[in-house]
CSV table of C-alpha atoms and ligand atoms in Angstrom, one decimal:
chain,number,residue,atom,x,y,z
A,927,MET,CA,17.4,-5.5,16.3
A,928,ASP,CA,18.4,-2.0,16.8
A,929,ARG,CA,18.1,0.9,14.3
A,930,GLU,CA,21.9,0.6,13.4
A,931,HIS,CA,22.0,-3.3,12.5
A,932,MET,CA,18.4,-2.4,10.3
A,933,ALA,CA,20.4,0.1,8.6
A,934,ALA,CA,23.0,-2.0,7.8
A,935,ASP,CA,21.1,-4.2,6.4
A,936,LEU,CA,20.0,-1.9,3.3
A,937,ALA,CA,21.9,-2.6,0.4
A,938,GLN,CA,20.4,0.1,-1.4
A,939,VAL,CA,17.8,3.3,-0.4
A,940,LEU,CA,15.5,3.9,-3.4
A,941,LEU,CA,13.3,6.2,-1.6
A,942,THR,CA,14.4,8.7,1.0
A,943,GLU,CA,12.1,9.9,3.7
A,944,GLU,CA,12.1,13.1,1.9
A,945,GLN,CA,11.1,11.8,-1.0
A,946,ILE,CA,8.0,9.7,0.2
A,947,GLN,CA,6.8,12.8,2.1
A,948,THR,CA,7.1,15.2,-0.8
A,949,ARG,CA,5.0,12.6,-3.1
A,950,LEU,CA,2.3,12.0,-1.0
A,951,ALA,CA,1.6,15.4,0.0
A,952,GLU,CA,1.1,15.9,-4.2
A,953,LEU,CA,-1.1,12.6,-4.0
A,954,ALA,CA,-3.1,13.6,-0.9
A,955,ALA,CA,-3.4,17.3,-2.4
A,956,ASP,CA,-4.5,15.3,-5.7
A,957,ILE,CA,-7.5,13.6,-3.5
A,958,TRP,CA,-8.5,15.9,-2.0
A,959,ARG,CA,-9.5,17.8,-5.1
A,960,ASP,CA,-10.3,14.8,-7.1
A,961,TYR,CA,-12.8,14.0,-4.3
A,962,GLU,CA,-14.5,17.5,-3.5
A,963,GLY,CA,-18.5,16.9,-2.9
A,964,LYS,CA,-17.9,13.2,-2.6
A,965,ASP,CA,-18.0,10.8,0.4
A,966,LEU,CA,-14.7,9.6,0.5
A,967,LEU,CA,-13.5,6.7,2.6
A,968,LEU,CA,-10.1,5.6,3.0
A,969,VAL,CA,-9.6,1.8,3.3
A,970,GLY,CA,-6.3,0.3,4.3
A,971,VAL,CA,-5.3,-3.1,3.6
A,972,LEU,CA,-3.4,-4.3,6.9
A,973,LYS,CA,-0.6,-4.5,7.3
A,974,GLY,CA,1.3,-3.3,4.9
A,975,ALA,CA,-0.7,0.4,4.6
A,976,VAL,CA,-0.5,1.2,7.7
A,977,VAL,CA,2.2,3.7,7.4
A,978,VAL,CA,1.1,5.0,4.1
A,979,MET,CA,-2.5,5.5,5.4
A,980,ALA,CA,-1.1,7.3,8.8
A,981,ASP,CA,1.2,9.7,7.1
A,982,LEU,CA,-1.3,10.2,3.9
A,983,MET,CA,-4.4,11.3,6.0
A,984,ARG,CA,-2.4,13.4,7.8
A,985,ALA,CA,-1.2,15.0,4.4
A,986,LEU,CA,-5.2,15.3,3.4
A,987,PRO,CA,-6.2,19.1,3.3
A,988,GLY,CA,-9.0,17.9,5.4
A,989,THR,CA,-10.6,15.1,6.9
A,990,ALA,CA,-11.9,11.9,5.9
A,991,PRO,CA,-13.0,8.2,7.9
A,992,MET,CA,-10.8,5.2,7.0
A,993,ASP,CA,-11.5,1.6,7.5
A,994,TRP,CA,-9.4,-1.5,7.3
A,995,MET,CA,-9.2,-4.9,5.7
A,996,ALA,CA,-7.1,-7.7,6.2
A,997,VAL,CA,-6.4,-10.5,3.7
A,998,SER,CA,-4.2,-13.3,2.9
A,999,SER,CA,-3.4,-14.8,-0.4
A,1000,TYR,CA,-2.7,-18.1,-1.1
A,1001,GLY,CA,0.2,-18.4,-3.7
A,1002,SER,CA,3.7,-20.6,-3.8
A,1003,GLY,CA,6.4,-18.6,-2.0
A,1004,THR,CA,6.5,-14.8,-2.7
A,1005,LYS,CA,3.7,-14.8,-5.6
A,1006,SER,CA,0.6,-14.3,-4.7
A,1007,SER,CA,-1.9,-16.5,-6.8
A,1008,GLY,CA,-4.9,-14.3,-6.6
A,1009,VAL,CA,-7.1,-16.5,-4.2
A,1010,VAL,CA,-7.8,-14.3,-1.8
A,1011,ARG,CA,-9.6,-15.1,1.7
A,1012,ILE,CA,-10.8,-12.2,3.7
A,1013,LEU,CA,-9.3,-12.2,7.8
A,1014,LYS,CA,-10.7,-9.2,8.9
A,1015,ASP,CA,-13.4,-7.4,6.7
A,1016,LEU,CA,-14.6,-3.8,7.1
A,1017,ASP,CA,-16.3,-2.7,10.3
A,1018,ALA,CA,-19.0,-0.7,8.1
A,1019,ASP,CA,-21.3,-0.9,5.1
A,1020,ILE,CA,-19.7,0.7,2.1
A,1021,THR,CA,-23.4,1.1,0.1
A,1022,GLY,CA,-23.0,4.9,-1.4
A,1023,LYS,CA,-19.6,5.6,-0.4
A,1024,ASP,CA,-16.9,6.5,-2.7
A,1025,VAL,CA,-14.1,4.3,-1.7
A,1026,LEU,CA,-10.1,5.1,-2.0
A,1027,ILE,CA,-8.3,2.0,-1.3
A,1028,VAL,CA,-4.6,3.0,0.6
A,1029,GLU,CA,-2.3,0.3,-0.3
A,1030,ASP,CA,1.5,0.2,0.2
A,1031,ILE,CA,2.9,-2.0,-3.0
A,1032,ILE,CA,0.9,-3.3,-5.8
A,1033,ASP,CA,3.4,-6.3,-7.3
A,1034,SER,CA,1.2,-8.7,-9.3
A,1035,GLY,CA,-1.9,-6.8,-8.6
A,1036,LEU,CA,-3.9,-10.1,-8.4
A,1037,THR,CA,-4.5,-9.5,-4.9
A,1038,LEU,CA,-5.9,-6.1,-4.8
A,1039,SER,CA,-8.2,-6.9,-8.4
A,1040,TRP,CA,-9.6,-9.0,-6.0
A,1041,ILE,CA,-10.2,-6.8,-3.6
A,1042,LYS,CA,-11.6,-4.2,-5.8
A,1043,ALA,CA,-14.1,-6.5,-7.5
A,1044,ASN,CA,-15.0,-7.8,-3.7
A,1045,LEU,CA,-16.1,-4.2,-2.7
A,1046,GLU,CA,-17.4,-3.1,-5.6
A,1047,SER,CA,-19.4,-6.2,-5.2
A,1048,ARG,CA,-21.3,-4.0,-2.1
A,1049,SER,CA,-22.7,-1.1,-4.1
A,1050,PRO,CA,-20.3,2.0,-3.6
A,1051,ALA,CA,-20.5,5.0,-5.2
A,1052,SER,CA,-17.1,4.0,-6.4
A,1053,VAL,CA,-13.9,2.3,-6.1
A,1054,GLU,CA,-10.6,3.7,-7.0
A,1055,ILE,CA,-6.6,2.7,-5.5
A,1056,CYS,CA,-4.3,4.8,-4.1
A,1057,THR,CA,-0.3,2.7,-3.8
A,1058,LEU,CA,2.7,4.2,-2.7
A,1059,LEU,CA,4.6,1.9,-5.0
A,1060,ARG,CA,3.8,-0.7,-8.2
A,1061,LYS,CA,6.3,-3.1,-9.9
A,1062,PRO,CA,6.4,-3.6,-13.1
A,1063,ASP,CA,4.5,-7.0,-13.3
A,1064,VAL,CA,1.1,-4.9,-12.8
A,1065,VAL,CA,0.8,-4.6,-16.7
A,1066,LYS,CA,0.2,-8.1,-16.7
A,1067,VAL,CA,-3.3,-7.6,-15.1
A,1068,ASP,CA,-6.0,-4.7,-16.1
A,1069,ILE,CA,-5.8,-3.1,-13.3
A,1070,PRO,CA,-6.4,1.1,-13.3
A,1071,VAL,CA,-4.3,2.5,-10.6
A,1072,LYS,CA,-5.6,6.2,-10.2
A,1073,TYR,CA,-2.9,6.9,-7.6
A,1074,VAL,CA,0.4,6.3,-8.0
A,1075,GLY,CA,3.3,7.4,-5.6
A,1076,PHE,CA,6.1,5.9,-7.1
A,1077,ASP,CA,6.8,3.3,-10.0
A,1078,ILE,CA,9.8,1.0,-8.5
A,1079,PRO,CA,11.9,-1.8,-10.5
A,1080,ASN,CA,10.6,-5.6,-10.1
A,1081,GLU,CA,12.9,-6.0,-6.5
A,1082,PHE,CA,12.3,-7.0,-3.1
A,1083,VAL,CA,11.8,-3.9,-0.9
A,1084,VAL,CA,11.3,-2.9,2.9
A,1085,GLY,CA,10.6,0.1,5.1
A,1086,TYR,CA,7.6,2.3,5.4
A,1087,GLY,CA,5.0,-0.4,6.2
A,1088,LEU,CA,6.9,-3.3,4.0
A,1089,ASP,CA,8.3,-6.4,5.8
A,1090,TYR,CA,10.8,-9.2,5.4
A,1091,ASP,CA,10.3,-11.6,7.9
A,1092,GLU,CA,7.4,-9.2,9.8
A,1093,ARG,CA,10.9,-6.5,10.4
A,1094,TYR,CA,12.1,-3.4,8.9
A,1095,ARG,CA,8.2,-2.0,8.7
A,1096,ASN,CA,9.0,1.0,10.9
A,1097,LEU,CA,12.3,2.2,8.5
A,1098,ARG,CA,11.2,5.4,7.2
A,1099,CYS,CA,12.8,5.0,4.0
A,1100,VAL,CA,12.2,2.5,1.2
A,1101,GLY,CA,15.3,0.2,0.1
A,1102,THR,CA,16.2,-2.8,-1.1
A,1103,LEU,CA,18.1,-6.0,1.4
A,1104,ALA,CA,21.9,-6.7,1.6
A,1105,PRO,CA,22.2,-10.6,-0.1
A,1106,HIS,CA,23.5,-11.3,4.0
A,1107,VAL,CA,20.2,-11.0,5.2
A,1108,TYR,CA,18.9,-13.8,3.2
A,1109,ALA,CA,21.6,-15.9,4.2
B,7,XMP,P1,0.3,-8.8,-6.0
B,7,XMP,O1,1.5,-9.5,-6.3
B,7,XMP,O2,-0.9,-9.2,-5.7
B,7,XMP,O3,0.8,-8.6,-4.4
B,7,XMP,O4,0.0,-7.1,-6.3
B,7,XMP,C1,1.1,-7.3,-3.5
B,7,XMP,C2,1.5,-8.1,-2.3
B,7,XMP,O5,3.0,-8.8,-2.3
B,7,XMP,C3,3.4,-8.4,-1.1
B,7,XMP,N1,4.8,-7.9,-1.9
B,7,XMP,C4,6.3,-7.0,-0.9
B,7,XMP,N2,6.1,-7.2,0.6
B,7,XMP,N3,8.2,-6.4,-0.5
B,7,XMP,C5,7.1,-6.1,0.7
B,7,XMP,O6,7.7,-6.6,1.5
B,7,XMP,C6,8.1,-6.4,-1.6
B,7,XMP,O7,8.9,-5.6,-2.6
B,7,XMP,C7,7.1,-6.7,-2.2
B,7,XMP,N4,6.3,-7.1,-3.6
B,7,XMP,C8,4.9,-7.6,-3.4
B,7,XMP,C9,2.9,-7.2,-0.1
B,7,XMP,O8,2.4,-7.7,0.8
B,7,XMP,C10,1.7,-6.6,-1.2
B,7,XMP,O9,0.6,-6.4,-0.3
B,8,MG,MG1,4.6,-9.1,3.8
């Protein structure tokens, strides 16, 4: 699918490239200040967080290592159940590290609660969460998110790492899809 078709598949652009980059620069500055003197490790959750991680880490005023995890959450259709299986674990031990989980989106928060608890069981110094997007359903679980890019409405969005059937991840904005895409 070419770029022209991809853009034509959007019903609405919720966040422009400029809005996203501006917010990421603010978050990066906050993170750098908060983690001064700490042993920061960025942990990305594949695959959606790839784009956020790439831009967030380059917006940091300094350098920090990163690691990646891939999980699959069993659920009915599009809703996650919170039952999670690790597809790819971290490469390295996180004992004593100040872990910052980098996510693209938190919907119910069930997947992330599981990941957070799992990482906390490995004796890190701390585990916090940074997400570009947060949906309103997350209030149903008690999961503190230290860094949030944007609170968005409860709609399915694509772009900036987020996919529909593995497509649209490379869109530079975040938007909703037009009805003809689902037809
Ligand atoms: P929970 O509900 O456990 O799930 O927080 C979060 C995961 O669900 C996916 N998700 C989306 N993916 N557009 C997407 O492309 C969306 O609007 C959306 N909402 C949830 C995503 O994989 C996320 O990690
Ligand atoms: Mg997906």
